[in-house]
Amino acid sequence: MNLEKIKEFLDEKTDRYNNKSFIDSDPISIPHRFRKKEDIEVAGFLTATISWGNRQSIINSASKMMALLDNDPFGFVMNHEPHHLKQLERFIHRTFNPIDLAYFIIALQHLYRKWGSLECLFSAHQEKDSILMAIHHFKNEFFSLPHPKRTLKHISDPAKGSVAKRINMFLRWMVRSDQRMVDFGLWKTIPANILSCPLDIHSGNVARKLGLITRRQNDIEALAELDKNLRLMDHADPVKYDFALFGLGIFEKF
């Protein structure tokens, strides 16, 4: 298929999956439980951080995490005392353990106190045509406090060749705005057209079958190739096609 036919196909699939019926079975359902911007940000960031593996397992773990944060994620982040972190010792999701979660809470408090919002931090480092280096600066700022070495692996860095799937997914949730009400569109200072697609094994395999990626591995060069092609199809909102690529891979076994 040429790019015009691929666009027509993916537009149809995006329309199918980018709707409220998608929410309940997806990790994005966790931040959708909240109404305050900061609660959505914290819940979204923490949920995106543990979003690998079985989707229902992710939702179950993120639900447990929110309960341990007293279902008040931003309030817990900003008002916790060291002894409150003890209650997080019951949390584990695959390789993300209580040590990691405790540091994430401490680091988030630091970022909100210094920057006022996560949006301000990402916005300060965005580039004209890319959000990837903002992720790099975010990671540096996030780990500017004394931290467990093991926790570094839970935030990827595009400057080191990572596609940073989970943070790009979180950014999609926060930045994209449409009438479908799946993504939140809370952040107004970052344009959707500089976002990168959350590239993983499923979306990558579908993209290769459609000829949107030629590289075999899911690395930063493959992401650049995918972003370029998605922007040719919709320059204003290229990552809307994440719904199509993901849906085709997960639900249709394309």
mmCIF file of N, CA, C and O in Angstrom, residues 7 13 15 45 53 61 112 116 131 147-148 159 182 200 208 212 234 236:
data_model
loop_
_atom_site.group_PDB
_atom_site.id
_atom_site.type_symbol
_atom_site.label_atom_id
_atom_site.label_comp_id
_atom_site.label_asym_id
_atom_site.label_seq_id
_atom_site.Cartn_x
_atom_site.Cartn_y
_atom_site.Cartn_z
ATOM 1 N N LYS A 7 -2.756 5.568 5.221
ATOM 2 C CA LYS A 7 -3.437 6.583 6.028
ATOM 3 C C LYS A 7 -4.932 6.282 6.112
ATOM 4 O O LYS A 7 -5.530 6.351 7.200
ATOM 5 N N LYS A 13 -8.948 2.574 11.587
ATOM 6 C CA LYS A 13 -8.655 1.835 12.812
ATOM 7 C C LYS A 13 -8.527 2.784 14.014
ATOM 8 O O LYS A 13 -8.925 2.434 15.128
ATOM 9 N N ASP A 15 -10.189 5.539 14.374
ATOM 10 C CA ASP A 15 -11.568 5.863 14.716
ATOM 11 C C ASP A 15 -12.213 4.739 15.525
ATOM 12 O O ASP A 15 -13.006 4.994 16.444
ATOM 13 N N PHE A 45 1.560 9.162 35.427
ATOM 14 C CA PHE A 45 3.001 8.916 35.361
ATOM 15 C C PHE A 45 3.367 7.594 36.034
ATOM 16 O O PHE A 45 4.128 6.790 35.473
ATOM 17 N N GLY A 53 3.932 -5.693 30.174
ATOM 18 C CA GLY A 53 3.349 -6.976 30.522
ATOM 19 C C GLY A 53 1.858 -6.982 30.258
ATOM 20 O O GLY A 53 1.321 -6.164 29.507
ATOM 21 N N SER A 61 -2.112 -3.805 39.398
ATOM 22 C CA SER A 61 -0.988 -3.269 40.176
ATOM 23 C C SER A 61 -1.131 -1.769 40.396
ATOM 24 O O SER A 61 -0.863 -1.253 41.478
ATOM 25 N N TYR A 112 7.747 18.764 41.749
ATOM 26 C CA TYR A 112 6.612 19.694 41.895
ATOM 27 C C TYR A 112 7.016 20.931 42.700
ATOM 28 O O TYR A 112 6.576 22.045 42.400
ATOM 29 N N GLY A 116 6.791 23.361 39.891
ATOM 30 C CA GLY A 116 5.380 23.697 39.968
ATOM 31 C C GLY A 116 4.479 22.680 39.307
ATOM 32 O O GLY A 116 3.372 22.424 39.770
ATOM 33 N N ILE A 131 10.050 15.986 21.221
ATOM 34 C CA ILE A 131 9.943 15.984 22.683
ATOM 35 C C ILE A 131 11.001 15.082 23.312
ATOM 36 O O ILE A 131 11.146 15.037 24.538
ATOM 37 N N HIS A 147 19.802 8.564 44.893
ATOM 38 C CA HIS A 147 18.817 7.578 44.460
ATOM 39 C C HIS A 147 19.431 6.182 44.404
ATOM 40 O O HIS A 147 20.643 6.033 44.242
ATOM 41 N N PRO A 148 18.577 5.165 44.524
ATOM 42 C CA PRO A 148 19.077 3.790 44.355
ATOM 43 C C PRO A 148 19.481 3.571 42.902
ATOM 44 O O PRO A 148 18.742 3.936 41.981
ATOM 45 N N ALA A 159 18.403 9.825 24.726
ATOM 46 C CA ALA A 159 19.788 10.214 24.421
ATOM 47 C C ALA A 159 20.720 9.010 24.444
ATOM 48 O O ALA A 159 21.834 9.076 23.915
ATOM 49 N N VAL A 182 -10.406 10.172 25.436
ATOM 50 C CA VAL A 182 -9.549 9.088 25.951
ATOM 51 C C VAL A 182 -8.287 9.715 26.530
ATOM 52 O O VAL A 182 -8.017 9.602 27.721
ATOM 53 N N ASP A 200 6.377 -0.076 20.742
ATOM 54 C CA ASP A 200 6.673 -1.317 21.458
ATOM 55 C C ASP A 200 6.619 -2.467 20.467
ATOM 56 O O ASP A 200 6.499 -2.263 19.248
ATOM 57 N N ARG A 208 5.918 -2.350 10.747
ATOM 58 C CA ARG A 208 6.786 -3.005 9.765
ATOM 59 C C ARG A 208 5.964 -3.664 8.658
ATOM 60 O O ARG A 208 6.324 -3.598 7.483
ATOM 61 N N LEU A 212 5.949 1.163 7.444
ATOM 62 C CA LEU A 212 6.232 2.437 8.107
ATOM 63 C C LEU A 212 7.574 2.419 8.826
ATOM 64 O O LEU A 212 8.102 3.472 9.185
ATOM 65 N N ASP A 234 -0.473 12.767 9.288
ATOM 66 C CA ASP A 234 -1.199 13.791 10.044
ATOM 67 C C ASP A 234 -0.161 14.617 10.800
ATOM 68 O O ASP A 234 0.278 14.230 11.881
ATOM 69 N N ALA A 236 -0.422 17.444 12.345
ATOM 70 C CA ALA A 236 -0.873 18.081 13.583
ATOM 71 C C ALA A 236 -0.988 17.101 14.737
ATOM 72 O O ALA A 236 -0.773 17.464 15.896
#
